[in-house]
Short mmCIF file of C-alpha atoms in Angstrom, two decimals:
data_model
loop_
_atom_site.label_atom_id
_atom_site.label_comp_id
_atom_site.label_asym_id
_atom_site.label_seq_id
_atom_site.Cartn_x
_atom_site.Cartn_y
_atom_site.Cartn_z
CA UNK R 14 47.94 -211.16 40.89
CA UNK R 15 51.29 -209.46 41.51
CA UNK R 16 53.11 -212.33 39.85
CA UNK R 17 50.93 -212.04 36.73
CA UNK R 18 51.63 -208.31 36.35
CA UNK R 19 55.34 -208.94 36.70
CA UNK R 20 55.19 -211.58 34.00
CA UNK R 21 53.43 -209.22 31.58
CA UNK R 22 55.91 -206.39 32.22
CA UNK R 23 58.86 -208.66 31.70
CA UNK R 24 57.41 -210.08 28.49
CA UNK R 25 56.83 -206.59 27.00
CA UNK R 26 60.30 -205.23 27.74
CA UNK R 27 61.97 -208.22 26.12
CA UNK R 28 59.89 -207.93 22.92
CA UNK R 29 62.36 -206.82 20.15
CA UNK R 30 59.64 -205.02 18.20
CA UNK R 31 58.79 -202.85 21.19
CA UNK R 32 62.46 -202.07 21.80
CA UNK R 33 62.92 -201.05 18.14
CA UNK R 34 59.86 -198.80 18.28
CA UNK R 35 61.25 -197.06 21.32
CA UNK R 36 64.61 -196.45 19.69
CA UNK R 37 63.03 -195.13 16.48
CA UNK R 38 60.73 -192.87 18.47
CA UNK R 39 63.74 -191.46 20.29
CA UNK R 40 65.63 -190.86 17.05
CA UNK R 41 62.70 -189.21 15.29
CA UNK R 42 62.11 -187.02 18.29
CA UNK R 43 65.70 -185.80 18.20
CA UNK R 44 65.42 -185.14 14.47
CA UNK R 45 62.23 -183.11 14.94
CA UNK R 46 63.89 -181.02 17.63
CA UNK R 47 66.89 -180.36 15.36
CA UNK R 48 64.73 -179.36 12.38
CA UNK R 49 62.56 -177.08 14.50
CA UNK R 50 65.68 -175.16 15.53
CA UNK R 51 66.60 -174.29 11.91
CA UNK R 52 65.44 -171.13 10.12
CA UNK R 53 63.82 -171.20 6.68
CA UNK R 54 67.07 -170.56 4.78
CA UNK R 55 68.79 -173.46 6.49
CA UNK R 56 65.82 -175.71 5.83
CA UNK R 57 65.76 -174.83 2.12
CA UNK R 58 69.41 -175.76 1.91
CA UNK R 59 68.62 -179.20 3.26
CA UNK R 60 65.91 -179.90 0.71
CA UNK R 61 67.48 -178.26 -2.36
CA UNK R 62 67.95 -180.68 -5.24
CA UNK R 63 71.59 -181.29 -6.19
CA UNK R 64 72.79 -179.22 -9.14
CA UNK R 65 73.01 -181.16 -12.38
CA UNK R 66 76.45 -181.57 -13.93
CA UNK R 67 76.92 -179.59 -17.12
CA UNK R 68 77.40 -181.92 -20.10
CA UNK R 69 80.98 -182.29 -21.30
CA UNK R 70 81.99 -182.31 -24.95
CA UNK R 71 82.15 -186.10 -24.76
CA UNK R 72 78.52 -186.10 -23.58
CA UNK R 73 77.56 -183.90 -26.52
CA UNK R 74 79.11 -186.22 -29.10
CA UNK R 75 76.24 -188.68 -28.78
CA UNK R 76 73.01 -189.40 -30.58
CA UNK R 77 71.07 -188.85 -27.35
CA UNK R 78 72.43 -185.34 -26.88
CA UNK R 79 71.86 -184.34 -30.50
CA UNK R 80 68.26 -185.52 -30.19
CA UNK R 81 67.72 -182.92 -27.44
CA UNK R 82 68.78 -180.03 -29.69
CA UNK R 83 66.36 -178.02 -31.85
CA UNK R 84 66.53 -178.23 -35.62
CA UNK R 85 69.67 -176.42 -36.72
CA UNK R 86 69.68 -173.44 -39.07
CA UNK R 87 72.27 -171.00 -40.35
CA UNK R 88 73.77 -169.09 -43.24
CA UNK R 89 76.13 -170.03 -46.04
CA UNK R 90 78.89 -171.43 -43.80
CA UNK R 91 76.39 -173.64 -42.01
CA UNK R 92 74.85 -174.82 -45.30
CA UNK R 93 78.24 -175.67 -46.82
CA UNK R 94 79.45 -177.46 -43.69
CA UNK R 95 76.19 -179.37 -43.23
CA UNK R 96 76.23 -180.51 -46.86
CA UNK R 97 79.85 -181.63 -46.62
CA UNK R 98 79.19 -183.59 -43.44
CA UNK R 99 76.15 -185.22 -45.03
CA UNK R 100 77.97 -186.44 -48.13
CA UNK R 101 81.30 -187.19 -46.45
CA UNK R 102 80.33 -188.61 -43.05
CA UNK R 103 76.63 -189.29 -42.58
CA UNK R 104 77.33 -193.04 -42.26
CA UNK R 105 79.79 -192.46 -39.43
CA UNK R 106 79.07 -192.46 -35.73
CA UNK R 107 78.66 -189.03 -34.17
CA UNK R 108 82.34 -188.71 -33.25
CA UNK R 109 83.31 -189.43 -36.83
CA UNK R 110 81.05 -186.62 -38.03
CA UNK R 111 82.66 -184.23 -35.56
CA UNK R 112 86.08 -185.37 -36.78
CA UNK R 113 85.34 -184.45 -40.39
CA UNK R 114 83.94 -181.10 -39.25
CA UNK R 115 87.20 -180.45 -37.40
CA UNK R 116 89.21 -181.05 -40.58
CA UNK R 117 87.15 -178.53 -42.55
CA UNK R 118 87.41 -175.86 -39.86
CA UNK R 119 91.11 -176.56 -39.34
CA UNK R 120 91.58 -175.85 -43.04
CA UNK R 121 89.70 -172.58 -42.72
CA UNK R 122 92.23 -171.55 -40.07
CA UNK R 123 95.22 -172.75 -42.11
CA UNK R 124 96.69 -170.14 -44.52
CA UNK R 125 97.36 -172.88 -47.10
CA UNK R 126 93.60 -173.27 -47.67
CA UNK R 127 90.70 -170.90 -48.39
CA UNK R 128 89.62 -168.85 -45.38
CA UNK R 129 85.90 -169.63 -45.51
CA UNK R 130 83.96 -172.84 -44.98
CA UNK R 131 82.40 -172.72 -48.43
CA UNK R 132 85.78 -171.96 -49.97
CA UNK R 133 87.33 -175.00 -48.29
CA UNK R 134 84.46 -177.32 -49.19
CA UNK R 135 84.37 -176.25 -52.84
CA UNK R 136 88.13 -175.97 -53.41
CA UNK R 137 89.02 -177.47 -56.79
CA UNK R 138 85.41 -178.06 -57.80
CA UNK R 139 85.00 -177.81 -61.55
CA UNK R 140 87.61 -180.36 -62.62
CA UNK R 141 86.23 -183.85 -62.26
CA UNK R 142 87.76 -185.89 -59.44
CA UNK R 143 90.43 -183.28 -58.76
CA UNK R 144 88.58 -181.40 -56.04
CA UNK R 145 89.25 -181.60 -52.31
CA UNK R 146 85.89 -183.21 -51.45
CA UNK R 147 84.92 -185.75 -54.09
CA UNK R 148 81.18 -185.31 -53.83
CA UNK R 149 81.53 -181.77 -55.24
CA UNK R 150 83.14 -182.93 -58.50
CA UNK R 151 81.98 -186.50 -59.13
CA UNK R 152 79.37 -185.47 -61.68
CA UNK R 153 76.50 -186.59 -59.46
CA UNK R 154 73.84 -184.18 -58.18
CA UNK R 155 74.04 -183.31 -54.47
CA UNK R 156 70.61 -184.56 -53.47
CA UNK R 157 69.66 -184.97 -49.80
CA UNK R 158 67.82 -188.31 -49.72
CA UNK R 159 68.07 -188.99 -45.98
CA UNK R 160 66.47 -186.05 -44.15
CA UNK R 161 67.02 -187.52 -40.68
CA UNK R 162 70.72 -187.95 -41.38
CA UNK R 163 70.90 -184.39 -42.63
CA UNK R 164 69.21 -183.07 -39.48
CA UNK R 165 71.85 -184.83 -37.40
CA UNK R 166 74.88 -183.57 -39.31
CA UNK R 167 73.34 -180.09 -39.44
CA UNK R 168 73.29 -180.01 -35.64
CA UNK R 169 76.95 -181.00 -35.57
CA UNK R 170 77.72 -178.23 -38.06
CA UNK R 171 75.88 -175.71 -35.91
CA UNK R 172 77.76 -176.76 -32.78
CA UNK R 173 81.13 -176.59 -34.51
CA UNK R 174 80.45 -173.17 -36.02
CA UNK R 175 79.42 -172.02 -32.56
CA UNK R 176 82.98 -172.73 -31.38
CA UNK R 177 82.66 -176.22 -29.96
CA UNK R 178 86.18 -177.36 -29.01
CA UNK R 179 88.12 -179.41 -31.55
CA UNK R 180 89.36 -182.25 -29.38
CA UNK R 181 89.36 -185.32 -31.61
CA UNK R 182 91.83 -185.03 -34.49
CA UNK R 183 94.77 -183.07 -33.06
CA UNK R 184 94.74 -180.41 -35.77
CA UNK R 185 94.11 -182.71 -38.73
CA UNK R 186 93.74 -181.10 -42.15
CA UNK R 187 93.24 -184.30 -44.17
CA UNK R 188 91.42 -187.61 -43.87
CA UNK R 189 90.56 -190.64 -45.96
CA UNK R 190 88.46 -193.74 -45.55
CA UNK R 191 90.13 -196.99 -44.57
CA UNK R 192 89.27 -198.45 -47.98
CA UNK R 193 91.74 -196.22 -49.84
CA UNK R 194 95.40 -195.27 -49.45
CA UNK R 195 96.31 -191.95 -51.07
CA UNK R 196 99.97 -191.26 -51.82
CA UNK R 197 100.18 -188.53 -49.19
CA UNK R 198 99.18 -190.93 -46.39
CA UNK R 199 102.79 -192.11 -46.04
CA UNK R 200 104.09 -188.56 -45.75
CA UNK R 201 101.59 -186.83 -43.50
CA UNK R 202 101.38 -187.44 -39.77
CA UNK R 203 98.40 -189.59 -38.81
CA UNK R 204 96.77 -187.93 -35.81
CA UNK R 205 93.68 -190.05 -35.19
CA UNK R 206 91.48 -192.87 -36.41
CA UNK R 207 87.76 -192.51 -35.83
CA UNK R 208 85.32 -195.00 -37.25
CA UNK R 209 86.02 -195.52 -40.96
CA UNK R 210 88.39 -192.56 -41.33
CA UNK R 211 92.10 -191.96 -40.73
CA UNK R 212 93.01 -188.35 -39.97
CA UNK R 213 96.28 -186.60 -40.82
CA UNK R 214 98.09 -183.32 -40.33
CA UNK R 215 100.08 -181.93 -43.23
CA UNK R 216 103.69 -181.17 -42.33
CA UNK R 217 104.58 -177.49 -42.09
CA UNK R 218 106.94 -176.50 -44.86
CA UNK R 219 109.81 -174.28 -43.82
CA UNK R 220 110.28 -171.18 -45.92
CA UNK R 221 113.68 -170.90 -47.60
CA UNK R 222 115.33 -167.56 -48.33
#
C-alpha cells in the first residue's frame, strides 16, 4: 500500500504537463498581485492603445491617401489649378501630379511670372500654341471627360493651396514631357524627373547697371 502511494506521487511530480501548470500558475499569480497593486491611472496607461503615427507628405502622395479625403472644393485659384493638373498631368502617378502643381505655385511666387494661380495658368492664352500651358491655346475645348481623374487632381490642388510642402522639384518653374525637347532644356537646370516629366529651374538673371 505504501509502495503504491509512493509510485503515484513520483509519477505525478515527473509529469512535464503538471510541472508546466505549476509554473504558469505561479507566474499568473504574481501578475495578478502586481496588477492589483496599481491604481486606475496606472492601469489605463497599460491598456492604452499606441498613438498612430501622423502621415508624412510621402504617405499623402498616394492614391490610398487621396481616397480618404473628401471631395475637394474651392474658389478661382483652386478651379484654375485643378483644371491645369487635369489637362497637364492626369495620366501621371500621384507624385507627378504634385510635381506639376509645384511648378505652377513656384511660378506664382516668382516675380518673373503672374502672381496668381489663374494668371500663371492662362499666361499667353489667346495666341495659338504660344501660351505657357498648351491646353489653354490649342483650339480645343477644355472638357472634363474623366470625372474620377478630375476628383483626384482636385484633391491635390486643394492640398497644395493649403500649403502642403513642395518637396519634389527643388524649386522648378518649368517642365516638359520626355517625348519633347524644347530649346530651353539645354540651358535651364534640370532639378527632377518624375514619371513622364522632366522638371527645370530657370537661371536667375543678374541685373546690370
